[in-house]
Structure formats: C-alpha cells, structure tokens
Short mmCIF file of C-alpha atoms in Angstrom, two decimals:
data_model
loop_
_atom_site.label_atom_id
_atom_site.label_comp_id
_atom_site.label_asym_id
_atom_site.label_seq_id
_atom_site.Cartn_x
_atom_site.Cartn_y
_atom_site.Cartn_z
CA MET W 90 -72.09 51.11 118.74
CA ILE W 91 -75.47 50.68 118.13
CA THR W 92 -76.15 54.45 116.83
CA GLU W 93 -72.78 53.44 114.25
CA LEU W 94 -74.63 50.77 113.35
CA ARG W 95 -78.15 52.34 113.00
CA GLN W 96 -76.17 54.69 110.25
CA GLN W 97 -74.34 51.98 108.55
CA SER W 98 -77.47 49.89 108.07
CA THR W 99 -79.10 53.24 106.63
CA TRP W 100 -76.47 53.24 104.19
CA LEU W 101 -76.80 49.43 103.63
CA ASN W 102 -80.32 49.83 102.97
CA PHE W 103 -79.09 52.11 100.21
CA THR W 104 -76.29 49.53 98.65
CA PHE W 105 -77.96 46.86 98.38
CA GLU W 106 -80.90 45.53 96.35
CA PRO W 107 -83.96 46.93 96.89
CA HIS W 108 -85.48 43.55 97.83
CA MET W 109 -82.66 42.79 99.90
CA ALA W 110 -82.77 46.43 101.79
CA LYS W 111 -86.36 46.83 103.07
CA PHE W 112 -86.06 45.20 106.21
CA THR W 113 -87.00 46.83 109.69
CA GLY W 114 -85.18 44.58 111.61
CA PHE W 115 -83.21 41.82 112.62
CA ASP W 116 -86.00 39.55 112.25
CA ASN W 117 -87.70 37.43 109.28
CA THR W 118 -87.82 40.81 107.36
CA CYS W 119 -84.17 41.01 107.09
CA ASP W 120 -82.34 39.06 104.13
CA LEU W 121 -79.72 36.82 105.04
CA SER W 122 -77.12 38.64 102.30
CA ALA W 123 -78.25 41.76 104.11
CA VAL W 124 -77.01 40.53 107.34
CA LEU W 125 -74.01 39.14 106.02
CA GLY W 126 -73.15 42.08 103.94
CA MET W 127 -73.60 44.23 107.56
CA LEU W 128 -71.14 41.87 109.21
CA ALA W 129 -68.74 41.67 106.41
CA ASN W 130 -68.95 45.73 105.65
CA ALA W 131 -69.65 47.54 109.00
CA SER W 132 -66.54 48.80 110.28
CA VAL W 133 -67.82 48.42 113.81
CA PHE W 134 -67.62 44.74 113.75
CA HIS W 135 -63.51 43.34 114.41
CA THR W 136 -61.75 42.19 111.85
CA ARG W 137 -62.37 38.56 112.44
CA ILE W 138 -66.19 39.03 112.46
CA GLN W 139 -65.91 40.59 109.12
CA THR W 140 -63.75 38.00 107.69
CA ASN W 141 -65.93 34.85 108.71
CA ALA W 142 -68.61 36.79 107.30
CA LYS W 143 -67.33 37.13 104.37
CA ASP W 144 -66.17 33.29 104.09
CA VAL W 145 -70.26 32.42 105.01
CA ARG W 146 -71.51 34.81 102.51
CA SER W 147 -68.88 33.87 99.49
CA GLN W 148 -68.54 29.87 100.26
CA VAL W 149 -71.65 29.00 101.45
CA ARG W 150 -74.76 31.57 101.15
CA ASN W 151 -73.61 32.61 97.55
CA GLU W 152 -72.72 28.70 96.89
CA TRP W 153 -75.82 27.57 97.93
CA GLY W 154 -78.33 30.39 96.46
CA HIS W 155 -76.74 29.80 93.21
CA CYS W 156 -76.50 25.85 93.60
CA ASN W 157 -74.75 23.71 91.37
CA PHE W 158 -75.30 20.44 92.95
CA ASP W 159 -71.96 18.94 91.80
CA HIS W 160 -70.62 21.31 94.06
CA TRP W 161 -72.22 20.04 97.03
CA THR W 162 -69.84 16.90 97.89
CA GLU W 163 -69.92 15.66 102.16
CA PRO W 164 -66.71 17.55 102.42
CA GLU W 165 -67.66 20.79 100.84
CA PHE W 166 -71.32 20.29 102.92
CA ASN W 167 -68.97 19.81 106.34
CA ASN W 168 -66.80 22.69 105.56
CA SER W 169 -69.78 25.01 104.99
CA PHE W 170 -71.14 24.25 108.49
CA GLN W 171 -67.50 24.70 109.64
CA LEU W 172 -67.41 28.16 108.80
CA MET W 173 -70.99 29.20 110.03
CA GLU W 174 -69.73 27.73 113.30
CA THR W 175 -66.64 29.51 113.11
CA LEU W 176 -68.97 32.75 112.54
CA VAL W 177 -71.42 32.18 115.52
CA ARG W 178 -68.28 31.60 117.61
CA SER W 179 -66.84 34.68 116.49
CA LEU W 180 -69.51 37.16 117.30
CA GLY W 181 -69.00 37.02 120.76
CA LEU W 182 -72.67 35.77 121.70
CA PRO W 183 -74.10 35.41 125.32
CA LYS W 184 -72.73 31.92 126.24
CA ALA W 185 -76.43 30.61 126.24
CA ASP W 186 -77.09 32.13 123.03
CA GLN W 187 -73.92 30.77 121.58
CA ASP W 188 -74.87 27.89 122.34
CA LYS W 189 -78.12 27.64 121.44
CA GLU W 190 -77.28 28.76 118.37
CA LEU W 191 -74.33 26.25 117.87
CA ALA W 192 -76.90 23.49 119.02
CA ASP W 193 -79.45 24.25 115.97
CA LEU W 194 -76.53 24.35 113.48
CA ARG W 195 -75.82 20.98 114.93
CA ASP W 196 -79.29 19.77 113.94
CA TRP W 197 -79.71 21.16 110.21
CA GLU W 198 -75.77 19.97 109.77
CA THR W 199 -77.58 16.40 110.72
CA LYS W 200 -80.56 16.68 109.18
CA GLY W 201 -78.69 18.56 106.07
CA LEU W 202 -76.47 15.53 105.83
CA THR W 203 -79.05 13.05 105.99
CA LEU W 204 -81.13 14.51 103.20
CA CYS W 205 -78.63 15.75 100.96
CA MET W 206 -76.37 12.55 101.08
CA GLY W 207 -79.59 10.55 100.19
CA CYS W 208 -80.10 8.51 103.71
CA PRO W 209 -83.64 7.92 104.80
CA VAL W 210 -85.18 11.19 106.81
CA ASP W 211 -88.64 11.33 108.63
CA LYS W 212 -91.61 12.77 107.46
CA ASP W 213 -90.87 15.66 109.97
CA LEU W 214 -87.85 17.01 108.29
CA MET W 215 -89.65 16.33 104.88
CA ASN W 216 -92.56 18.52 106.18
CA LEU W 217 -90.13 21.31 106.79
CA VAL W 218 -88.45 20.79 104.09
CA SER W 219 -91.98 20.93 101.84
CA VAL W 220 -92.81 24.46 103.61
CA GLU W 221 -89.62 25.88 103.06
CA VAL W 222 -89.64 24.77 99.55
CA THR W 223 -93.38 26.41 99.34
CA LYS W 224 -92.07 29.96 100.71
CA LEU W 225 -89.12 29.44 98.39
CA THR W 226 -91.94 29.02 95.06
CA GLN W 227 -93.69 32.23 96.61
CA ASP W 228 -90.54 34.11 96.81
CA VAL W 229 -89.50 33.31 93.06
CA GLU W 230 -92.82 34.23 92.04
CA ALA W 231 -91.94 37.75 93.59
CA ILE W 232 -88.85 37.71 91.76
CA ALA W 233 -90.16 36.87 88.84
CA LYS W 234 -91.51 40.32 88.09
CA SER W 235 -88.02 41.55 88.27
CA SER W 236 -85.93 38.56 86.16
CA ALA W 237 -87.90 36.18 84.30
CA ASP W 238 -85.37 34.14 83.25
CA GLU W 239 -83.63 33.72 86.66
CA ALA W 240 -87.07 33.20 88.05
CA LYS W 241 -87.96 30.47 85.69
CA LYS W 242 -84.82 28.38 86.63
CA ILE W 243 -85.24 28.40 89.68
CA SER W 244 -88.79 27.38 89.53
CA GLU W 245 -87.72 24.46 87.18
CA ALA W 246 -85.38 23.63 90.48
CA LEU W 247 -88.05 23.92 92.91
CA GLN W 248 -90.46 21.67 91.01
CA ASP W 249 -87.56 19.01 90.81
CA THR W 250 -87.27 19.48 94.58
CA THR W 251 -90.96 19.35 95.11
CA GLU W 252 -91.19 16.10 92.96
CA GLU W 253 -88.23 14.35 94.84
CA ILE W 254 -89.99 15.31 98.48
CA ASN W 255 -93.06 13.62 96.84
CA LYS W 256 -90.64 10.34 96.09
CA PHE W 257 -89.32 10.59 99.13
CA ASP W 258 -92.63 10.87 100.96
CA GLN W 259 -93.98 7.95 99.14
CA ARG W 260 -90.63 5.77 99.77
CA ILE W 261 -91.13 6.71 103.68
CA THR W 262 -95.40 5.61 103.56
CA ASP W 263 -94.24 2.44 101.64
CA ILE W 264 -91.55 1.61 104.02
CA GLU W 265 -94.38 2.36 106.99
CA SER W 266 -96.81 0.14 105.14
CA ARG W 267 -94.24 -2.42 104.77
CA MET W 268 -93.50 -2.62 108.70
CA GLU W 269 -96.91 -2.57 109.80
CA ALA W 270 -97.59 -5.99 107.59
CA GLU W 271 -94.84 -7.52 108.65
CA ARG W 272 -95.42 -6.85 112.24
CA LYS W 273 -99.23 -7.72 111.81
CA GLU W 274 -97.87 -11.17 109.99
CA GLN W 275 -95.57 -11.56 113.33
CA LEU W 276 -98.17 -11.06 115.51
CA GLU W 277 -100.47 -13.59 113.78
CA LYS W 278 -97.53 -16.41 113.59
CA ASN W 279 -96.44 -15.66 117.11
CA PRO W 280 -99.25 -13.90 119.43
CA SER W 281 -96.38 -13.07 121.79
CA PHE W 282 -94.35 -11.17 119.59
CA VAL W 283 -93.87 -7.50 120.45
CA ARG W 284 -91.60 -5.10 118.85
#
C-alpha cells in the first residue's frame, strides 16, 4: 500500500496546482487540498474513505476556502464538523490516534462556535487566530504573484478579520479592566470580599 501510495502521490504532484504539489511528506508542507484529493482519488483507499474525503473537500474545505460568510450558519458549521469527524473515523487509525484527532476536532469546534457565533472568547484563542491570520497574510503575498485579483479579495478579507480581532481584543481588555475596577471597589467597601 505504501508503494502504491507513493506512486499515486507522485501522480498527484503532476495533477495538482504547483503550490499544492510541492510537499515532501504528510506534514506542514502538504496542502490540505492535496491530502483530501489523495484520499478521495487514490484507489488504495476504501471507497468509504474516498467518499468521506470528497464530502469534506467539497462541503467543508472548499466552502471555507472560498468563504461566503452568509453560508456559515450554526447548523452548517455543525454539519461540517460532523463530516470531518466521519472522515477521521473512516480512516481506521489506531484508537489512541483517532481519539486524539477527534478531541482536537471537538476543541476546534467549541472554539470555532464561540468565535464565529459572536460569543466572548479568551485571549489565548484570539492570539491563536491572530497568528493564523498572519500566516494567511503571508500566504496571500505568495499567491499575489500568480493571481492579483484573487489575492486582493483575500487580502481585504484578512484585513477585515484583523480589524475584528483587534476589536475583540479591545473588548476583552475593557471587560478585564472593568472587572478589576469592580473588584477593587468591592474590596474597598467590604475588605472581607473575596472573589
């Protein structure tokens, strides 16, 4: 199977766009579309895996990669995580690996719902999102050489996202400041007050 997969991954290097095909292994050099394409199209994988990978690619990755925010309702968001969970379960990973991947997926689902559906978020999550947006901005700069119009649209969306992150960060800072002021006020009024 590994030999077949290597042969198919060589084939994929020729059939994917150049920026997707320059991977050296299943690590951060491997584009998500390339992985999903390999799972969906390499005959060494069971048809269940191929079908699940196609579903994740078309209904999750492509929808998010070419994001229309009106599309991403809470039910659609939840359905996307269900599709990803189904794919992970279909891969036949060792139980410990599967459990870890599913736990990571649930963590992202929880944090994503909190972020996307307008609830308050913590600073660690906002820092993580900020780092990811920075990485995306760097990727857009690389894409800009090949597709100026698309890069401009993406860049504008990332700028909007960065502005939203800054607003969230300011809201969190304001809330923390108000809470600290209230705590101090309570302590002044009642020295035995402990929160």
